[in-house]
mmCIF file of C-alpha atoms and ligand atoms in Angstrom:
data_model
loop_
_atom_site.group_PDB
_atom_site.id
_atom_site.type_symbol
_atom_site.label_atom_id
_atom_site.label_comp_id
_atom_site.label_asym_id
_atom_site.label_seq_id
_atom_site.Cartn_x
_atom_site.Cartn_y
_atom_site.Cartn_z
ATOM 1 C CA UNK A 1 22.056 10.746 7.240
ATOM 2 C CA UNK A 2 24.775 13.293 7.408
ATOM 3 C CA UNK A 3 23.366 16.979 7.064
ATOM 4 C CA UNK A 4 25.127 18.063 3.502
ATOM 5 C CA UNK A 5 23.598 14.502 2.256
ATOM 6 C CA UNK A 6 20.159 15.351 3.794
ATOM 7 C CA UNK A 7 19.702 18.636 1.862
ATOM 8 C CA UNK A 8 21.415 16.865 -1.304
ATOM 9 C CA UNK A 9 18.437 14.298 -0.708
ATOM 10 C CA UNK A 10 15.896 16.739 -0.238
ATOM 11 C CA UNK A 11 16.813 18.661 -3.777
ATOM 12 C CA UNK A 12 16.503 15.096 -5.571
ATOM 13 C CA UNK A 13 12.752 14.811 -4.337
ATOM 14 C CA UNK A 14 11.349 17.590 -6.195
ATOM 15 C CA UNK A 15 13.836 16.496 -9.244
ATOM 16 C CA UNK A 16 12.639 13.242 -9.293
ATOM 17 C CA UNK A 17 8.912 13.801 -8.770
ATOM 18 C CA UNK A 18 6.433 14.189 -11.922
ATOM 19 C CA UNK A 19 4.016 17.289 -12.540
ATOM 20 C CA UNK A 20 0.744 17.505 -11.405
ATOM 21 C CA UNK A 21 0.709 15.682 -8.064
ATOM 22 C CA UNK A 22 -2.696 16.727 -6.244
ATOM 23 C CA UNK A 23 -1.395 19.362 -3.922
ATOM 24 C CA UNK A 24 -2.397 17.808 -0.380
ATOM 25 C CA UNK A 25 -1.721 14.620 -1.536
ATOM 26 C CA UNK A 26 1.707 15.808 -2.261
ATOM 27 C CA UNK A 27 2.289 17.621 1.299
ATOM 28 C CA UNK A 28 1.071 14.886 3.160
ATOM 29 C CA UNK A 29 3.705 12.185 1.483
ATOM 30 C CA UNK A 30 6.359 14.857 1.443
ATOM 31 C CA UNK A 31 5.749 15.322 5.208
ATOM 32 C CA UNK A 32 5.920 11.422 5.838
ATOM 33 C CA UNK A 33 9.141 11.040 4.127
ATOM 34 C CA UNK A 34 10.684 13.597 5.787
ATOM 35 C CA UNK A 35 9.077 11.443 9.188
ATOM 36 C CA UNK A 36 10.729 8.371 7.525
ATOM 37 C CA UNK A 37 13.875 10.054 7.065
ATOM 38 C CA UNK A 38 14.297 10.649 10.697
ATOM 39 C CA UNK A 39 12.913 7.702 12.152
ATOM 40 C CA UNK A 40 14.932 5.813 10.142
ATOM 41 C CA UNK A 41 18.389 7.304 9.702
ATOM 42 C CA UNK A 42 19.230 6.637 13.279
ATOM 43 C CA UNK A 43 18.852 9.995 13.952
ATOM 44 C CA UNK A 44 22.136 12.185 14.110
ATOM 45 C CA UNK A 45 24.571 8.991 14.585
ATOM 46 C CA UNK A 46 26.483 9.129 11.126
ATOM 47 C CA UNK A 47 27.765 5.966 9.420
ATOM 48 C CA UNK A 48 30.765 6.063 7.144
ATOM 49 C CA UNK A 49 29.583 3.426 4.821
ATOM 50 C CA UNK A 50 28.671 3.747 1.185
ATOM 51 C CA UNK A 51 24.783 4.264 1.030
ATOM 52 C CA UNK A 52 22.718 5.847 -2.259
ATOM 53 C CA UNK A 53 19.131 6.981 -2.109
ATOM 54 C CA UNK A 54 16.849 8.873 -3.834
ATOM 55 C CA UNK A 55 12.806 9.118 -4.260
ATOM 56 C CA UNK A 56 10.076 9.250 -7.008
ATOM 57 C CA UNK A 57 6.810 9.116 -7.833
ATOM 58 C CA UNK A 58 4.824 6.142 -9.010
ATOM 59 C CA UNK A 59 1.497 4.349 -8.054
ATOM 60 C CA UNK A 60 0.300 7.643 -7.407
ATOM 61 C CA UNK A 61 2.790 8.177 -4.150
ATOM 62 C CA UNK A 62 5.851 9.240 -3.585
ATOM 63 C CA UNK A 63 8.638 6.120 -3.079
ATOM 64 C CA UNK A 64 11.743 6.151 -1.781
ATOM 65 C CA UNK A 65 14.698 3.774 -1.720
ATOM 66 C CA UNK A 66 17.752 3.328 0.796
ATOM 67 C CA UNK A 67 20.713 0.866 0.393
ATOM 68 C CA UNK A 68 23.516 0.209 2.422
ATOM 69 C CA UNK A 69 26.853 -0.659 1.894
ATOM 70 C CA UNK A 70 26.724 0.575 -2.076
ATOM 71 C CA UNK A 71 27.653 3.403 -3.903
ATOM 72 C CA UNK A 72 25.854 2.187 -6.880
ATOM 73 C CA UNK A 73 23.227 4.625 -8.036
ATOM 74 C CA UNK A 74 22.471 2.552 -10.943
ATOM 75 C CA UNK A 75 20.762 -0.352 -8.807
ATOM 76 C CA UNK A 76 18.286 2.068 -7.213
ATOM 77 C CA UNK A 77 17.696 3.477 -11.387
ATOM 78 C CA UNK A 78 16.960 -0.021 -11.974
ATOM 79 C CA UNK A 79 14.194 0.029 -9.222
ATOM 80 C CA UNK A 80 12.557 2.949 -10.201
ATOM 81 C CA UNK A 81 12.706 1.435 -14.422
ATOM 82 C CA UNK A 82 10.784 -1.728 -12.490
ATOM 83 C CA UNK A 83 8.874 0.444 -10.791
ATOM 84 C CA UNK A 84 7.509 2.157 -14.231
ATOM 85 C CA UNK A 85 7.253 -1.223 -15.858
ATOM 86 C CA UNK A 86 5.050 -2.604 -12.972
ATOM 87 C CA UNK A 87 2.680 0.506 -13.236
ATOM 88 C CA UNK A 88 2.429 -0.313 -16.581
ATOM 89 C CA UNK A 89 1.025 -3.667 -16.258
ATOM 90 C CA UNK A 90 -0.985 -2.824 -13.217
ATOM 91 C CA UNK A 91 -2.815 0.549 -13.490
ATOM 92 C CA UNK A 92 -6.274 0.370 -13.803
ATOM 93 C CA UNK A 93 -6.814 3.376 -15.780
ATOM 94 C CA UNK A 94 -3.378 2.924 -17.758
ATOM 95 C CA UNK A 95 -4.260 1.933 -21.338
ATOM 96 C CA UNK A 96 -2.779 -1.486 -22.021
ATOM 97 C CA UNK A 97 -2.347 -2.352 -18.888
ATOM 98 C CA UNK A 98 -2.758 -6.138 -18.001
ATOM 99 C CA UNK A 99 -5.802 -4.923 -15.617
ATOM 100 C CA UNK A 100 -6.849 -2.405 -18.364
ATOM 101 C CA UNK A 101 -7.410 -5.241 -20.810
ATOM 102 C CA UNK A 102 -8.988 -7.444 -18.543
ATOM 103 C CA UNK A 103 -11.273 -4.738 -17.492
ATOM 104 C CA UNK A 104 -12.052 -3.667 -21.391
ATOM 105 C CA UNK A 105 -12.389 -7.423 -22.498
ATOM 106 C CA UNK A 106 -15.952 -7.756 -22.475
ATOM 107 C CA UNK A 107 -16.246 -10.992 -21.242
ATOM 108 C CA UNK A 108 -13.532 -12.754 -23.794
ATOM 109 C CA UNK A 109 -10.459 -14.109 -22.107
ATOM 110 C CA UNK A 110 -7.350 -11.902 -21.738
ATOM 111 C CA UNK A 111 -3.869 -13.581 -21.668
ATOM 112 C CA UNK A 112 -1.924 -11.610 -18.800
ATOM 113 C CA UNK A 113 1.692 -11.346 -17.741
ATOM 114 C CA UNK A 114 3.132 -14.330 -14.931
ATOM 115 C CA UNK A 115 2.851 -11.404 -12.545
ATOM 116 C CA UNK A 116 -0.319 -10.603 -12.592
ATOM 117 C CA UNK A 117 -1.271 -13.816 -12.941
ATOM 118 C CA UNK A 118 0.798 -14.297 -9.527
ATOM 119 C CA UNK A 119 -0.837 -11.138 -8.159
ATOM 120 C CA UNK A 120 -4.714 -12.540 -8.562
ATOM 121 C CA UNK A 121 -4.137 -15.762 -7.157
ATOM 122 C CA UNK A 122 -2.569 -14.127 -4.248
ATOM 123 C CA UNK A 123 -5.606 -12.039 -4.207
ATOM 124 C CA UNK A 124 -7.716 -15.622 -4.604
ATOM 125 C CA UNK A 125 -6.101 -16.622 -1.278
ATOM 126 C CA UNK A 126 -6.781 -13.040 0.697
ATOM 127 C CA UNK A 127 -10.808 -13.392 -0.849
ATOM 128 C CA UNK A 128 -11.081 -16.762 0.781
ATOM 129 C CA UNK A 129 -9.093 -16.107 3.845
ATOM 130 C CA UNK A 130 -10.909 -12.834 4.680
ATOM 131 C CA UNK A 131 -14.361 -14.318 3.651
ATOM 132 C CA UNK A 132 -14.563 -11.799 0.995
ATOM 133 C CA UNK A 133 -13.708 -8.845 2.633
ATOM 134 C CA UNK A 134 -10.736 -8.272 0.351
ATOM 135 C CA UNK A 135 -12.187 -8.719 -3.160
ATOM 136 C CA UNK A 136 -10.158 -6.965 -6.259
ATOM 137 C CA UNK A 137 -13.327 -7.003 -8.165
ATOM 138 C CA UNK A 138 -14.685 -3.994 -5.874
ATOM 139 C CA UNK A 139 -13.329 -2.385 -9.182
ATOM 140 C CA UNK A 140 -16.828 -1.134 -10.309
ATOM 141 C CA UNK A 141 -17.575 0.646 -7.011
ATOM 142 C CA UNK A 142 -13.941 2.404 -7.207
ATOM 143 C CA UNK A 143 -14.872 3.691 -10.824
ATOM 144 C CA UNK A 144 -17.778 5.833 -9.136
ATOM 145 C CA UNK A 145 -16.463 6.576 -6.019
ATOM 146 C CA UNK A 146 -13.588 7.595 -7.854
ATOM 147 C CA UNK A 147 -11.625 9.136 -4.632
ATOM 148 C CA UNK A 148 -8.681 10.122 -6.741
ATOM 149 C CA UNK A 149 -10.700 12.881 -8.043
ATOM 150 C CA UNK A 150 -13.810 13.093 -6.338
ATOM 151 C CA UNK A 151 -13.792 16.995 -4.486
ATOM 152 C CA UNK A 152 -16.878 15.529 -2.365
ATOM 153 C CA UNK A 153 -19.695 13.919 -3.996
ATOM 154 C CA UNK A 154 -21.631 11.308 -2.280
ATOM 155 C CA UNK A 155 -22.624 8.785 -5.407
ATOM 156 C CA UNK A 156 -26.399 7.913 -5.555
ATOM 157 C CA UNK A 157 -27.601 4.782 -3.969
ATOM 158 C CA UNK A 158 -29.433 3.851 -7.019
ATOM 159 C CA UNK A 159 -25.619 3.926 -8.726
ATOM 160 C CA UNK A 160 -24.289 2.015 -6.008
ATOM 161 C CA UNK A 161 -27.089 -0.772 -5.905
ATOM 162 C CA UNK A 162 -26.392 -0.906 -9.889
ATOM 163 C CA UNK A 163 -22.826 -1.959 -9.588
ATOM 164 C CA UNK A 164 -23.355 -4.570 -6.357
ATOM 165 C CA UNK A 165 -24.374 -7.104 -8.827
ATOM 166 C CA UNK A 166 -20.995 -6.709 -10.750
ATOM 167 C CA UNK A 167 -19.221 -7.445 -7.892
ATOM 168 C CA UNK A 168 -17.886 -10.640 -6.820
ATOM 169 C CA UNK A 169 -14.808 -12.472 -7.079
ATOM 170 C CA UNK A 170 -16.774 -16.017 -8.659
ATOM 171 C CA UNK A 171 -17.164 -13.860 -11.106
ATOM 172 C CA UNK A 172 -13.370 -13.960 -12.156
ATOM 173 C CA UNK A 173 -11.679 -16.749 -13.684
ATOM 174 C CA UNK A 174 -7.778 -17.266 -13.851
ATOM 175 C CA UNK A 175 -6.758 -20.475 -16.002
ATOM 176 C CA UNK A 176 -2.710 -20.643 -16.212
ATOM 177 C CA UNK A 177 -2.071 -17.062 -17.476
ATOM 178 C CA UNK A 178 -5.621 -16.721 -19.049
ATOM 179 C CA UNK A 179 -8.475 -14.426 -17.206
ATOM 180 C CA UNK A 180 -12.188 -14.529 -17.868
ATOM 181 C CA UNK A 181 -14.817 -12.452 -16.377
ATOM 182 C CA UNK A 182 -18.208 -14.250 -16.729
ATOM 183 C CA UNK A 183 -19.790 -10.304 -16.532
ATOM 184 C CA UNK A 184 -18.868 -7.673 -19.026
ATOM 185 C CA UNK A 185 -19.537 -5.131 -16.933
ATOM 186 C CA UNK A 186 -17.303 -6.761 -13.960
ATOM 187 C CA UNK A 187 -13.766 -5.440 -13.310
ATOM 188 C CA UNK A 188 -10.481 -5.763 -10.955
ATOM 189 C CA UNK A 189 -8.707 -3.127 -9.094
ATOM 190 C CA UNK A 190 -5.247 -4.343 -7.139
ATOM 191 C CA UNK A 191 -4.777 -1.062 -5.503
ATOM 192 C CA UNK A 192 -5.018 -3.233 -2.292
ATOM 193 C CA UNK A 193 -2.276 -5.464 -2.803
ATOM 194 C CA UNK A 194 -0.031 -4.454 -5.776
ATOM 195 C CA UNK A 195 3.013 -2.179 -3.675
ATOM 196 C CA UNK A 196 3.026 -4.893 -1.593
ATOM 197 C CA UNK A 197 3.783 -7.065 -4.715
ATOM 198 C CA UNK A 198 6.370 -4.594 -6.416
ATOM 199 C CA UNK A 199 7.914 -4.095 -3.048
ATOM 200 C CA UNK A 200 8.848 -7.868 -2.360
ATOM 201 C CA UNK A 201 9.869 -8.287 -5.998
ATOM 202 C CA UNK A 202 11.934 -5.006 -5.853
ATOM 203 C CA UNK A 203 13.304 -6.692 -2.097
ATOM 204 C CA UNK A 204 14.156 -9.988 -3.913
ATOM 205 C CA UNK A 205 16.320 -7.752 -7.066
ATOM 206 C CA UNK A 206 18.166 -6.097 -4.898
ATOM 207 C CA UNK A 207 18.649 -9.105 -1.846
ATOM 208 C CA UNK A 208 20.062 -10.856 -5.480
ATOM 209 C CA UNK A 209 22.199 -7.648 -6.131
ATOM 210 C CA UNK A 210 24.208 -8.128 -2.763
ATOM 211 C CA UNK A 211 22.163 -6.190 -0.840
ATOM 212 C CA UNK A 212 22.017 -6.827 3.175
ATOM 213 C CA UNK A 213 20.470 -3.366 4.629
ATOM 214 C CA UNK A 214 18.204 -0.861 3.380
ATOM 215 C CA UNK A 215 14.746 -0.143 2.906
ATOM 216 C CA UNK A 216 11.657 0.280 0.352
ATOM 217 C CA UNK A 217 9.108 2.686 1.126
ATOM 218 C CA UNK A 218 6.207 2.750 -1.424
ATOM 219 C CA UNK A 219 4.517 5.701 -0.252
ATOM 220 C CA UNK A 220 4.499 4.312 3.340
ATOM 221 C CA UNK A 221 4.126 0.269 2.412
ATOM 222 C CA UNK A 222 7.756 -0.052 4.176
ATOM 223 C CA UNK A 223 9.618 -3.275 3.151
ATOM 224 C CA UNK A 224 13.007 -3.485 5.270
ATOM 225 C CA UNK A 225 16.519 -5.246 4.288
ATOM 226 C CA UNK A 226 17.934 -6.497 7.181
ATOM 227 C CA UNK A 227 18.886 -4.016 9.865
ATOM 228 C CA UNK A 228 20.591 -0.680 9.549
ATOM 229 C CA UNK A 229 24.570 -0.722 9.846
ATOM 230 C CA UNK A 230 26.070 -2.038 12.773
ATOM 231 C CA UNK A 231 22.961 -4.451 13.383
ATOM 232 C CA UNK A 232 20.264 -1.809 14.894
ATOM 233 C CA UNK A 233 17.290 -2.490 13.709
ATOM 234 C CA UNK A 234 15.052 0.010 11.598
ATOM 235 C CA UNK A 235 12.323 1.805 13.813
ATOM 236 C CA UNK A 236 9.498 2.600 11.423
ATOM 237 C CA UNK A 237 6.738 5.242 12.612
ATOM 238 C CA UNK A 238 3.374 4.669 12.531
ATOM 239 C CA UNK A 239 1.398 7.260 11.939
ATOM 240 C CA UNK A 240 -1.450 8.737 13.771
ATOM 241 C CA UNK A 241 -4.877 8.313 11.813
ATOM 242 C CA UNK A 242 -6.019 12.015 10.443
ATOM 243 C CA UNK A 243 -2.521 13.437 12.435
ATOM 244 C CA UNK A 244 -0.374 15.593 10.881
ATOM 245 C CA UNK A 245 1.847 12.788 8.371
ATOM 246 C CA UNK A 246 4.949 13.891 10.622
ATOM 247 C CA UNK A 247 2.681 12.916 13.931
ATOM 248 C CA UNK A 248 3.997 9.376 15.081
ATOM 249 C CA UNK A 249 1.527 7.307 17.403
ATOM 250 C CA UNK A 250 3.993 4.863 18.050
ATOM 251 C CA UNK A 251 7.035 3.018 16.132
ATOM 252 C CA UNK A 252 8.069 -0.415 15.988
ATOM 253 C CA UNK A 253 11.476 -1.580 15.324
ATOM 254 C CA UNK A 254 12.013 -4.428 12.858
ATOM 255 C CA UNK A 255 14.658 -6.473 10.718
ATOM 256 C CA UNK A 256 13.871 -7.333 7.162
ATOM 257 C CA UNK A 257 10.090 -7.243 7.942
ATOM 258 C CA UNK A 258 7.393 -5.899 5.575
ATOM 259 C CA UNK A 259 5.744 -2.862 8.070
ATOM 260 C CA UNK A 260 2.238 -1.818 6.038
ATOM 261 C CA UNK A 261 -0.990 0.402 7.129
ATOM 262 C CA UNK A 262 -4.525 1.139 5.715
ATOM 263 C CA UNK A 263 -6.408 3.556 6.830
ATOM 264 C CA UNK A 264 -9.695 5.535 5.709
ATOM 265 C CA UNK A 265 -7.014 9.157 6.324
ATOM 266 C CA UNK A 266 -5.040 7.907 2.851
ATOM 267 C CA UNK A 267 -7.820 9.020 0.421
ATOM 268 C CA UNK A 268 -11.463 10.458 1.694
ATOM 269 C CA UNK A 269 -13.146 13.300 1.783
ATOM 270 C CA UNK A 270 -15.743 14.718 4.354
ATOM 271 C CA UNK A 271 -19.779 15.607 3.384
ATOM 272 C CA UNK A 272 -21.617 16.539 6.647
ATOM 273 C CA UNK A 273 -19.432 15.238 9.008
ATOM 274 C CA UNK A 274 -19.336 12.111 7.447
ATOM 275 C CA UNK A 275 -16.005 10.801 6.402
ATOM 276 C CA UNK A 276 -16.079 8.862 2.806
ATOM 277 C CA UNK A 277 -12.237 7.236 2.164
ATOM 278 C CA UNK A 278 -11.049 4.537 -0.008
ATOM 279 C CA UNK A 279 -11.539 1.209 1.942
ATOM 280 C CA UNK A 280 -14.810 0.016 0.610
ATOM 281 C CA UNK A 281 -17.056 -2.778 1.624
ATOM 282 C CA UNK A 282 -17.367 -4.847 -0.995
ATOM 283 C CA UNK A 283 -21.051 -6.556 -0.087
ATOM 284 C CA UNK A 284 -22.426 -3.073 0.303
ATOM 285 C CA UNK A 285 -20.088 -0.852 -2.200
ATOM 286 C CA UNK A 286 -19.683 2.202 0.746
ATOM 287 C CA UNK A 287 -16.692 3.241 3.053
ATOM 288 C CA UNK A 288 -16.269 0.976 5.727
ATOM 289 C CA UNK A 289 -17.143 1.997 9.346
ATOM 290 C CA UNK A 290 -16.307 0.089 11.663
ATOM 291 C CA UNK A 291 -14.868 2.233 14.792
ATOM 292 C CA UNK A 292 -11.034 1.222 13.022
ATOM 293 C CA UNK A 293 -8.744 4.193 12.113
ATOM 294 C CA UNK A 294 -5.992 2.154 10.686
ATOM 295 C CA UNK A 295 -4.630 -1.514 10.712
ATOM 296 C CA UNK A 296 -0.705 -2.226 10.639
ATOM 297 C CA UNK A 297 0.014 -5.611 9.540
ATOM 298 C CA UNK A 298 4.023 -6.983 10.183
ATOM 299 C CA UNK A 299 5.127 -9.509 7.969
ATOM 300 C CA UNK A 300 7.817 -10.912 5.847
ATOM 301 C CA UNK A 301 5.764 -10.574 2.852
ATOM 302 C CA UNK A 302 5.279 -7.382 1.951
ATOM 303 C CA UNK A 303 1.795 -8.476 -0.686
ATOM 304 C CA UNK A 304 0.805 -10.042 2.282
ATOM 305 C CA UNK A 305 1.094 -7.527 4.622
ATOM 306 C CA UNK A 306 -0.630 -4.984 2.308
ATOM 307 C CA UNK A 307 -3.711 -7.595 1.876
ATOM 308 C CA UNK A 308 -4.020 -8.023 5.096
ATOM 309 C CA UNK A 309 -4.089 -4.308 6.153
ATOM 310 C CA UNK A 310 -6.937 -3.808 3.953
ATOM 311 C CA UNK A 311 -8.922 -6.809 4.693
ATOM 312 C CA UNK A 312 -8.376 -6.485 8.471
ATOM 313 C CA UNK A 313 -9.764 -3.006 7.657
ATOM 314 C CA UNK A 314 -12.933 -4.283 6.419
ATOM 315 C CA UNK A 315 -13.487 -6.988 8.969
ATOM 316 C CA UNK A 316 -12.774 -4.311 12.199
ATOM 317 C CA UNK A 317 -11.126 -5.181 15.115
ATOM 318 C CA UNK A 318 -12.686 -8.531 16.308
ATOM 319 C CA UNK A 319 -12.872 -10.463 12.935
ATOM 320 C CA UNK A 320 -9.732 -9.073 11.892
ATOM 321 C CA UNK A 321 -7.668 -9.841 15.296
ATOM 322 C CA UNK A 322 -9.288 -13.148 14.986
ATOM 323 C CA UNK A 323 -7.821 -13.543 11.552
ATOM 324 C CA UNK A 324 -4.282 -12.631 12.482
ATOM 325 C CA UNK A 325 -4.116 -14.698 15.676
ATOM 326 C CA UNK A 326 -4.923 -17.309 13.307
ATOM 327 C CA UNK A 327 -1.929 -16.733 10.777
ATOM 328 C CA UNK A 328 1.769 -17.701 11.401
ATOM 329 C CA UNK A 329 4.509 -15.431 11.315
ATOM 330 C CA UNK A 330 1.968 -12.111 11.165
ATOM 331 C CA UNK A 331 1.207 -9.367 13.448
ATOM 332 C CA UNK A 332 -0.919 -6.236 13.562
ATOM 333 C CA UNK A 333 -1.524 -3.537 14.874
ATOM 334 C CA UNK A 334 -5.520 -1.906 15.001
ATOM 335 C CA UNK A 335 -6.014 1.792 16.144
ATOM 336 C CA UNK A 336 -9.394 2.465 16.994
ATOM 337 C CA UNK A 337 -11.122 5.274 16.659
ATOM 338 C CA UNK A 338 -10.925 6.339 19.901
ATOM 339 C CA UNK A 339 -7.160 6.017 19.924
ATOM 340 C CA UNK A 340 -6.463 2.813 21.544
ATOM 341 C CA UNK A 341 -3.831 0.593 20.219
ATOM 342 C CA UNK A 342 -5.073 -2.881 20.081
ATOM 343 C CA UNK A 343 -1.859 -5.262 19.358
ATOM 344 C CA UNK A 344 -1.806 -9.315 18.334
ATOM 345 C CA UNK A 345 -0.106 -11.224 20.893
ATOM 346 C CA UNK A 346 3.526 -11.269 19.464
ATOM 347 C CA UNK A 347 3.594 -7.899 18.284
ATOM 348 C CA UNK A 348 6.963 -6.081 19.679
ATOM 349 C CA UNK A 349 5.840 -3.349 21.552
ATOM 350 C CA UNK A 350 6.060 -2.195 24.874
ATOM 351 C CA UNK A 351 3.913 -3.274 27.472
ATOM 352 C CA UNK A 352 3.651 -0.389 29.930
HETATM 353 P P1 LIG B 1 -3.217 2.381 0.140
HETATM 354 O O1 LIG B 1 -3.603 2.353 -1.314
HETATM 355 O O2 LIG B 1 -3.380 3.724 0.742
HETATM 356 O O3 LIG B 1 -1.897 1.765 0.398
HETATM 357 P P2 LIG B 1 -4.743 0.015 0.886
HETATM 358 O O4 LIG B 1 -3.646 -0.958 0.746
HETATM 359 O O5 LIG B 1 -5.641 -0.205 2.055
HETATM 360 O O6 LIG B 1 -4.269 1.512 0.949
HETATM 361 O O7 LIG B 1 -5.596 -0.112 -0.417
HETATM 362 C C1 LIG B 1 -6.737 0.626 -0.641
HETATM 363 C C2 LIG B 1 -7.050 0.427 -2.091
HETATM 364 O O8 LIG B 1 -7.453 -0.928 -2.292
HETATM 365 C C3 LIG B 1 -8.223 1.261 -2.570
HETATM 366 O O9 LIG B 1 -7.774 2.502 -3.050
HETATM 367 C C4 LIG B 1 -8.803 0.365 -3.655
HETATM 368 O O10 LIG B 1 -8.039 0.509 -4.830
HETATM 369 C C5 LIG B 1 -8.580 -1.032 -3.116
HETATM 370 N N1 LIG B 1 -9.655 -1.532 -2.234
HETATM 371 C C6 LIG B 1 -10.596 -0.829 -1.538
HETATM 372 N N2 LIG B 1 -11.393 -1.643 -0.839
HETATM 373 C C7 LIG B 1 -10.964 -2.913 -1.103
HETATM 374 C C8 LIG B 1 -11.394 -4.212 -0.688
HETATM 375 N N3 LIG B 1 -12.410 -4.380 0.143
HETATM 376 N N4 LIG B 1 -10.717 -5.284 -1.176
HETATM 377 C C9 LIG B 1 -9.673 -5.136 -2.032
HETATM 378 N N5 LIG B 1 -9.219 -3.945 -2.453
HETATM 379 C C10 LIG B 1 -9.852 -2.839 -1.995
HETATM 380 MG MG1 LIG B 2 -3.595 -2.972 1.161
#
């Protein structure tokens, strides 16, 4: 990015973002897009095509978009107005919401949207496939770990143990565009999987706008279109687990591939030198610890990819290696906590 664009880019973050961000939160997602930036703008080496971007915030995180080859600010307006419209059906604590209702329906059945109907079938697919280690009905164990706003409190077992036995994906029902939950007191949460979703949906608007290069970052879910000008493909960071956000443990260069990373360093706080994050083992309703400090999954889907980060996650490294190796067209990446990078077989990376 040319430097007078750069600083114009870096005035339309704090336009575009909303109040009351959670100050580290904030930092830390500033700090990776500034990462992004670099790693992705092919450094100083300027291009004299047309390209418009600009960032936001939505799904809690800060987004950004990049396209190539267009001048047209209004296509990247029209990804931030799916964007809102998306968090609106979504959210789990947005009144209304498709998820909302579901979770407030008492047991009735709740008539939902084609994408969300789309979403929890996909989900369906990631329960079975990961032996229900990705489960979108962890959603009563979320409500009390509540990591969004929780400055540190461990919950009580007792609490814990309470919710296990709303927990369960049997529990959920999806006939056409019609959900049931056979428990009241069950309820879904597709934090997991949902940029994922919105990203390949926001790919497939703008791949149908004319679009050949650029790239969707939902608060570091990266979704590329094809390569950067000139055919060089885009070299996306990875980050390194509890690191600085602007500390890169290695990159990995891709064309039109979904690039997308769990890890326990994205939401958690620390109580007596125990770490407590946002991954959570659905059969026992705590963190998972497992020796993993993040998983990168590489894909073409980008709801695929963000599945399988988080149910790689809660298998570890053997399970979750085994399920990958047993996939077509996916890679990942596992960084354990010790540091090592542990790749699947066709993973591009170096070998020395
Ligand atoms: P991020 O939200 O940082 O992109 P993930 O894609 O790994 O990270 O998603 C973590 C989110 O997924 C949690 O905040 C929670 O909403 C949900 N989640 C946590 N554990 C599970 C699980 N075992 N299965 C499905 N979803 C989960
Ligand atoms: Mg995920």
């Amino acid at each position: 990015m040319p430097c007078s664009e750069k600083s114009k880019h870096k005035i339309s973050i704090f336009r575009k973002l909303r109040s009351g961000i959670p100050c580290g939160r904030f930092l830390s997602a500033l700090l990776l897009l500034f990462l992004l930036s670099f790693c992705l703008s092919g450094c100083r080496k300027q291009d004299s095509s047309a390209q418009v971007s600009d960032v936001g915030f939505y799904f809690d995180t800060v987004v950004e978009l990049r396209l190539n080859g267009t001048d047209d600010s209004k296509l990247i307006e029209e990804c931030f107005k799916m964007m809102g419209q998306y968090e609106s059906l979504l959210s789990r604590t947005r009144e209304g919401s498709d998820v909302w209702r579901i979770n407030h329906s008492a047991g009735e059945p709740v008539e939902v949207s084609d994408d969300t109907a789309a979403l929890i079938t996909l989900a369906q697919k990631y329960y079975e496939l990961s032996d229900g280690a990705f489960d979108i009905t962890i959603a009563p164990y979320v409500t009390i770990w509540d990591f969004q706003n929780n400055p540190g409190n461990v919950p009580a077992d007792a609490s814990i143990a309470a919710a296990r036995i709303h927990v369960g994906f049997p529990l959920l029902h999806l006939d056409g565009n019609i959900v049931t939950l056979d428990d009241p007191r069950a309820a879904i949460d597709l934090g997991g999987i949902a940029k994922g979703y919105i990203a390949d949906r926001l790919k497939a608007y703008l791949v149908g706008e004319g679009i050949t290069s650029g790239y969707i970052n939902l608060g570091g879910n990266m979704l590329a279109i094809g390569t950067k000008p000139g055919d060089i493909p885009w070299n996306i960071g990875i980050r390194k687990p509890f690191a600085e956000a602007s500390d890169i443990i290695t990159a990995v260069k891709v064309n039109g591939l979904s690039v997308v990373t769990s890890g326990p360093y994205e939401r958690y706080f620390e109580k007596n030198g125990t770490i407590y994050h946002h991954i959570l083992d659905p059969k026992s309703g705590y963190p998972v610890w497992n020796g993993l400090s993040s998983v990168t999954i590489l894909s073409s889907s980008s709801a695929d990819g963000d599945a399988l980060s988080t149910a790689c996650f809660v298998l570890g490294l053997e399970r979750g290696m085994e399920l990958i190796e047993s996939l077509d067209g996916i890679e990942a990446l596992f960084i354990t906590d010790d540091e090592e990078l542990h790749y699947s077989s066709n993973f591009p990376h170096d070998t020395d």
